[in-house]
Coordinates of C-alpha atoms in Angstrom, one line a residue:
M1 CA 0.0 0.0 0.0
S2 CA 3.1 2.3 0.0
D3 CA 4.1 1.5 -3.6
I4 CA 4.3 4.9 -5.3
T5 CA 3.9 3.2 -8.7
F6 CA 0.4 2.0 -7.7
R7 CA -2.1 4.7 -8.4
Y8 CA -4.4 3.8 -5.6
S9 CA -1.8 3.1 -2.9
L10 CA -2.1 5.0 0.4
V11 CA 1.0 7.1 -0.3
N12 CA -0.8 8.4 -3.4
N13 CA -4.0 9.1 -1.5
G14 CA -2.8 11.6 1.1
F15 CA -0.9 9.3 3.5
D16 CA 2.8 9.1 4.4
S17 CA 4.6 6.6 6.6
Q18 CA 7.5 6.5 8.9
P19 CA 8.9 4.0 11.3
V20 CA 8.6 4.7 15.0
S21 CA 11.0 3.3 17.6
L22 CA 9.5 2.8 21.0
S23 CA 12.7 1.9 22.9
D24 CA 14.2 5.4 22.8
K25 CA 11.0 7.5 23.2
R26 CA 8.7 8.6 26.0
E27 CA 6.0 9.7 23.6
I28 CA 4.8 8.8 20.1
P29 CA 5.7 11.8 17.9
G30 CA 2.9 14.4 17.6
E31 CA 2.8 14.2 13.8
I32 CA 1.7 10.5 13.9
D33 CA -2.0 10.4 13.2
I34 CA -2.4 6.6 12.9
L35 CA -0.1 4.2 14.8
V36 CA 0.2 0.8 13.1
I37 CA 1.3 -2.1 15.3
A38 CA 1.7 -5.2 13.2
D39 CA 3.2 -8.7 13.6
V40 CA 5.2 -8.0 16.8
R41 CA 8.0 -10.6 16.8
E42 CA 9.6 -9.9 20.2
P43 CA 7.9 -9.2 23.5
L44 CA 7.6 -5.5 24.2
R45 CA 9.3 -4.1 27.2
E46 CA 7.3 -2.3 30.0
N47 CA 8.5 1.1 28.9
E48 CA 7.5 0.4 25.3
L49 CA 4.0 -0.7 26.4
A50 CA 3.8 2.4 28.5
V51 CA 4.5 4.6 25.4
I52 CA 1.7 2.9 23.5
K53 CA -0.7 3.2 26.5
R54 CA -0.1 6.9 26.7
Y55 CA -0.7 7.3 23.0
I56 CA -4.0 5.4 23.3
D57 CA -5.0 7.2 26.5
N58 CA -4.5 10.5 24.7
G59 CA -7.0 9.5 22.0
G60 CA -4.6 8.4 19.2
N61 CA -6.0 6.2 16.4
V62 CA -4.4 2.8 16.1
L63 CA -4.4 -0.2 13.7
I64 CA -3.3 -3.4 15.5
A65 CA -2.7 -6.4 13.2
G66 CA -1.8 -9.7 14.8
D67 CA -0.9 -13.1 13.2
V68 CA -0.6 -16.8 13.9
G69 CA 2.1 -17.5 16.5
R70 CA 2.3 -13.9 17.7
Q71 CA -0.4 -14.0 20.3
A72 CA 2.0 -13.9 23.3
Q73 CA 3.7 -10.8 21.9
M74 CA 0.5 -9.0 20.8
N75 CA -1.8 -9.6 23.7
P76 CA -0.1 -7.3 26.1
V77 CA -1.0 -4.5 23.7
T78 CA -4.6 -5.4 23.1
E79 CA -5.4 -6.5 26.6
M80 CA -5.3 -2.9 27.7
L81 CA -8.2 -2.4 25.3
G82 CA -10.2 -5.5 26.5
V83 CA -9.3 -7.5 23.4
R84 CA -7.3 -10.7 23.2
F85 CA -5.9 -12.8 20.3
M86 CA -7.1 -16.4 20.8
E87 CA -4.7 -19.3 20.8
G88 CA -4.7 -21.5 17.7
V89 CA -5.3 -20.7 14.0
L90 CA -8.6 -20.6 12.1
A91 CA -9.0 -23.5 9.7
N92 CA -11.6 -24.5 7.2
N93 CA -13.0 -27.8 5.8
M94 CA -13.3 -26.7 2.2
E95 CA -12.0 -29.3 -0.4
E96 CA -10.1 -26.7 -2.4
G97 CA -7.5 -24.3 -1.3
A98 CA -5.3 -24.0 1.8
Q99 CA -7.0 -25.1 5.0
N100 CA -5.8 -21.9 6.8
L101 CA -7.4 -19.7 4.1
I102 CA -10.4 -18.0 5.7
Y103 CA -13.2 -16.3 3.8
N104 CA -14.6 -13.7 6.1
R105 CA -18.1 -12.3 6.2
V106 CA -19.0 -8.7 7.1
T107 CA -21.3 -8.4 10.1
K108 CA -24.7 -6.8 9.8
A109 CA -23.7 -4.1 12.3
A110 CA -20.7 -3.2 10.2
A111 CA -22.7 -3.2 7.0
D112 CA -25.2 -0.9 8.6
S113 CA -22.4 1.5 9.6
S114 CA -20.6 2.0 6.3
R115 CA -21.6 2.1 2.6
V116 CA -18.3 0.4 1.8
Y117 CA -18.9 -2.4 4.2
R118 CA -22.4 -2.9 2.9
G119 CA -20.9 -3.7 -0.5
F120 CA -19.1 -6.7 1.1
A121 CA -22.4 -8.4 1.8
H122 CA -22.4 -10.0 -1.7
P123 CA -21.7 -13.8 -1.2
R124 CA -19.0 -13.9 -3.9
A125 CA -17.2 -10.8 -2.7
Q126 CA -15.3 -11.7 0.5
I127 CA -12.4 -10.6 2.7
T128 CA -9.6 -13.2 2.6
M129 CA -7.1 -14.0 5.4
L130 CA -4.4 -16.6 5.0
G131 CA -3.5 -17.6 8.5
A132 CA -5.7 -15.7 11.0
V133 CA -6.6 -16.0 14.6
G134 CA -9.9 -15.3 16.4
L135 CA -10.5 -12.3 18.7
E136 CA -12.1 -12.3 22.1
Y137 CA -13.3 -8.9 23.5
E138 CA -14.9 -7.3 26.5
T139 CA -17.6 -4.7 26.3
D140 CA -17.1 -2.9 29.6
R141 CA -13.8 -1.2 28.9
G142 CA -15.2 2.2 27.9
F143 CA -15.2 1.5 24.1
N144 CA -18.0 0.9 21.7
V145 CA -17.2 -2.4 20.1
L146 CA -18.1 -3.0 16.5
P147 CA -17.2 -6.5 15.1
I148 CA -16.4 -6.0 11.4
L149 CA -15.6 -9.4 10.1
T150 CA -16.3 -13.0 11.2
S151 CA -15.2 -16.3 9.9
D152 CA -17.7 -18.6 8.2
S153 CA -20.1 -20.2 10.7
T154 CA -20.4 -23.5 8.8
K155 CA -17.0 -24.1 7.4
S156 CA -14.4 -22.9 9.9
W157 CA -13.2 -23.5 13.4
L158 CA -10.3 -22.6 15.7
E159 CA -7.7 -25.3 15.2
T160 CA -5.5 -25.8 18.2
E161 CA -3.4 -28.9 17.2
T162 CA -2.2 -28.6 13.6
I163 CA 0.7 -26.2 13.0
D164 CA 2.0 -27.1 9.5
F165 CA -0.9 -27.0 7.1
A166 CA 1.3 -27.9 4.2
A167 CA 2.3 -31.2 5.7
E168 CA -0.8 -32.1 7.8
K169 CA -4.5 -32.0 7.3
A170 CA -6.4 -30.3 10.1
V171 CA -9.4 -32.2 11.5
L172 CA -12.1 -30.8 13.8
N173 CA -11.6 -32.3 17.2
P174 CA -14.5 -31.6 19.6
E175 CA -12.6 -33.3 22.4
K176 CA -10.0 -30.5 22.3
G177 CA -12.8 -27.9 22.5
E178 CA -12.8 -27.2 18.8
E179 CA -16.2 -26.2 17.5
M180 CA -17.5 -25.2 14.1
K181 CA -18.6 -21.6 14.7
P182 CA -17.9 -18.1 13.6
H183 CA -15.0 -16.2 15.2
V184 CA -14.5 -12.4 15.1
T185 CA -11.5 -11.7 13.0
M186 CA -11.6 -7.9 12.9
L187 CA -13.2 -5.3 15.1
Q188 CA -13.3 -1.6 15.7
L189 CA -13.2 0.2 19.0
T190 CA -14.5 3.8 19.3
R191 CA -14.9 6.3 22.1
T192 CA -14.9 10.0 22.6
V193 CA -11.6 11.5 24.0
G194 CA -11.8 15.2 24.5
D195 CA -13.5 16.7 21.5
R196 CA -12.7 13.9 19.0
K197 CA -13.7 10.4 18.2
Q198 CA -11.0 7.8 18.8
R199 CA -10.9 4.8 16.5
I200 CA -8.9 1.6 17.0
V201 CA -9.0 -1.4 14.7
V202 CA -7.8 -4.8 15.7
S203 CA -7.3 -7.6 13.1
G204 CA -6.6 -11.2 13.6
D205 CA -4.3 -11.2 10.5
G206 CA -1.6 -8.9 9.5
D207 CA -1.4 -9.9 5.8
F208 CA -5.0 -9.0 4.8
C209 CA -3.6 -5.8 3.3
S210 CA -0.5 -7.3 1.8
N211 CA 0.0 -6.9 -2.0
S212 CA -0.8 -10.6 -2.5
E213 CA -4.2 -10.4 -0.9
L214 CA -5.4 -6.9 -2.0
I215 CA -6.8 -7.8 -5.4
R216 CA -6.5 -11.6 -5.5
S217 CA -9.3 -13.8 -6.8
R218 CA -9.7 -17.5 -5.8
G219 CA -12.2 -19.9 -7.3
G220 CA -14.4 -17.2 -8.7
M221 CA -14.5 -15.3 -5.4
S222 CA -13.1 -11.8 -5.7
S223 CA -11.1 -10.4 -2.8
R224 CA -12.4 -7.1 -1.4
N225 CA -9.3 -6.6 0.7
F226 CA -8.3 -3.5 -1.1
E227 CA -11.6 -1.7 -0.5
L228 CA -11.5 -2.8 3.1
T229 CA -8.0 -1.4 3.6
M230 CA -8.9 1.9 2.1
E231 CA -12.1 2.2 4.2
L232 CA -10.2 1.3 7.4
F233 CA -7.6 4.1 6.8
R234 CA -10.3 6.5 5.8
Q235 CA -12.0 6.0 9.2
L236 CA -8.7 6.0 11.0
S237 CA -7.8 9.3 9.4
D238 CA -11.0 10.8 10.8
E239 CA -12.5 10.4 7.3
A240 CA -10.1 12.9 5.8
Y241 CA -8.3 10.6 3.4
P242 CA -8.6 9.1 0.8
V243 CA -10.7 12.0 -0.4
S244 CA -14.2 10.7 -1.2
T245 CA -16.6 12.7 -3.4
P246 CA -19.5 10.4 -4.2
R247 CA -22.1 11.7 -6.6
K248 CA -25.6 12.2 -5.4
P249 CA -28.1 9.8 -6.8
S250 CA -29.8 11.0 -10.0
A251 CA -33.1 12.8 -9.4
D252 CA -34.7 11.0 -12.3
N253 CA -34.5 7.5 -10.9
E254 CA -38.1 6.6 -10.4
Y255 CA -41.5 7.1 -12.1
H256 CA -45.1 7.2 -11.0
L257 CA -47.8 5.7 -13.2
N258 CA -51.3 4.9 -12.1
V259 CA -53.7 2.4 -13.8
E260 CA -55.9 5.2 -15.3
R261 CA -53.1 6.6 -17.4
I262 CA -52.1 3.3 -19.0
P263 CA -54.7 3.4 -21.8
L264 CA -53.7 6.9 -22.8
I265 CA -50.0 5.9 -22.9
R266 CA -50.9 2.8 -25.0
I267 CA -52.8 5.0 -27.5
A268 CA -49.9 7.4 -27.8
Y269 CA -47.2 4.7 -28.3
V270 CA -49.2 2.3 -30.4
G271 CA -51.3 4.7 -32.5
M272 CA -50.2 8.3 -32.4
Y273 CA -46.4 8.1 -32.5
P274 CA -46.3 5.5 -35.3
M275 CA -48.7 7.5 -37.3
I276 CA -46.6 10.7 -36.9
F277 CA -43.4 8.8 -38.0
L278 CA -45.3 7.4 -41.0
V279 CA -46.5 10.8 -42.1
L280 CA -43.0 12.3 -41.6
G281 CA -41.5 9.5 -43.7
I282 CA -44.0 10.0 -46.5
V283 CA -43.4 13.8 -46.6
I284 CA -39.6 13.5 -46.4
L285 CA -39.3 10.7 -49.0

């Protein structure tokens, strides 16, 4: 999304990016409008967590993207928000494709909140995640919680035994607590801090916005990851970027016709207009 040669990348739509080191800072720089925390590989130290907490307490917008095997490193960040990355990896029982490829569905609440999210409701237009974990969350931490995406309720479960999906086939094991049910894979937290609305997005996968997933199509199902990414950053930028100027619906998009007027219209189109064209044709020729 930072490829300058791609017309619709974030960097070409009003965004800039810069790395932020937490180890040598007491505060996140003031020019940072959106803090992205993704795929943390090493446990964060107490002073680094404190820097993140101050940024969040001050109302900063954040995108937190976890991944499989990173729960222990990521949970100290999300637990201060009442969100937790679940152990295991989401798996599916579809005959084709990788077992850890998850087709997510937009929730009704999310579809009602955004015109863009509403467009994801089409059954063949889904958000893909290759290697994702489920999210647990609390609703009493001062945030309004909006689940955005869930895994399929009839084809996926949280696999806790299989690690290497290329070498092994995952099998649903109820004895290990595995259950075929939907899991939240992306959610948004909002609250009012001072005079502005704070937005925090937590994703169970950090690669949903990678170049390989943005516009990929599998088995006739088109990925809508690109539209999702742009909408997330639009909201995280307080709806400033990317600039959106949708046209108003055309005023001439409906008609009103009662039964009494149908005979008159039939006479005009079946009798009068053909007669006029006939007369004009005779005169001209």
